[in-house]
Amino acid sequence: GFLPYQGHIVRNWKVRWFVLLQDKLLYYKIEGGKKEPSPKGRILLDGCTITCPCLEYENRPLLIKLKTKTNTDYFLECCSREERDSWALDITGAIHAGHPVQVQELHRMKNSFKLLENISLHNIVERMYDSSTGIKLTRNLDQGSRYKETFTGSALVDWLISNSFAVSRFEAVTLASMLMDENFIRPVGVRSTEATRSSDPSEKFLDDSTALYMFAESSKKNTSSKEEVHFNISELSGKIVKQGFLVKQGHKRKNWKVRKFVLRADPAFLHYYDPTKEENKPVGGFSLRGCLVSALEDNGVPAGVKGNVQGNLFKIITKNDIHYYIQASSKAERVQWIEAIKPLT
C-alpha cells in the first residue's frame, strides 16, 4: 500500500508504494499514475528493530520507525491508528518470523482493548470544545513556563467518565491516549512530555493533576474570520467513515499525485490532504450532496484522463459539474470507496 516516508539524504517526505515480503520491504515510485516496474529501494528486515507508536514528529502522530542493523532509520506514516497497528504487526511478524510465540503475544496485545463501535474520537473532541459542557480550560504554570487554555490529565479522565465515554479510569486513559496518538490533543510541560517517551503505551498519557495537555490546534490558531473558522469546523466535524491513500489527477496540470482521502458523514464531505506536507490541513475537498460516483472501465484510457494510468479508476462528478478522476490500488478497494461514497450523495 501507499505510505509516506522520510528520505535519507534530503530529509523531505515522499509517498511510495510499499510491498512487504518475508525478509524485506520494497518501495516503488509512482510515475504518471502508474507504478514503476523496478523498486526505488528496499529495507532489509533482518536484525531490524521497530518502534510503534513513534512520537518523534509532533505533526505526524501515526509513525512507524524502523532501524536496520546498519543503524539506518526509516520513518513510515499511516492514515489511521488501525492501519498503523496493522502494518506494524505484519512487519514485526516478518522480523520475528522464526519466533511464533512473540508474534502470538503481539496479536494478544493488539486485541486486548477495542474502542467501542459507537464511540467516535471526532465526536469526543467536538463535545470537549462545547462551551457549557466541555472540558474546562485553565491557565497553568509549569517550571516557570505559563500555558494558556490547558487541562490536566486527571481532569480529562474525569470528564470522559462523567460524559459516559468510558466506564473506568483505565478505559478513559486508553481513550485519552488515542486522542493524543491521533493528534487531537498534545502534551505541554515537562511531566506530560517526558511520559510520551515511555516504552509502555499505557504510561504515555498520565492520569495526573500535574500533567498538562492542550488541544493540538490551540497553538496554531490564525487570524481567520469567525465565519471562515466556523465553516471549516462544521465541514471537518463529520464522523470519519473511511480514509486512505488514493491517486488523484490534478485539475490543471493533469498529473497524478498520491493524496490522503478522508470521507466524512454528517456533513458529507470528501477531503484530500498532501501527505508530504507537515501541516495537517486539506488541500482540497467538496460536499458529496448531489454528486455522482461511478467506476471507469480498465480497457483503455477514458476521455478526460491523461497519462498511462495503472487502472482501478473511478470518477466523481459534483453538483457543480466538476470531474474528479481517482485511482484505487485494487478493484476491491475501488468497490469499497464507491460503496462508502454512494450513500452520502
Coordinates of C-alpha atoms in Angstrom, one line a residue, residues 24 43-44 121 205 231 248-249 252 283 318 321:
K24 CA 12.3 -7.1 3.3
I43 CA 14.5 -2.1 3.6
L44 CA 16.1 -5.3 4.8
L121 CA -13.0 10.3 18.5
F205 CA -0.9 9.6 28.9
F231 CA -17.3 26.9 8.2
K248 CA -5.8 11.7 -7.9
Q249 CA -5.5 13.5 -11.3
K252 CA -4.9 22.0 -14.2
V283 CA -5.5 20.8 0.1
T318 CA -20.0 17.2 -8.2
D321 CA -20.1 19.6 -12.7

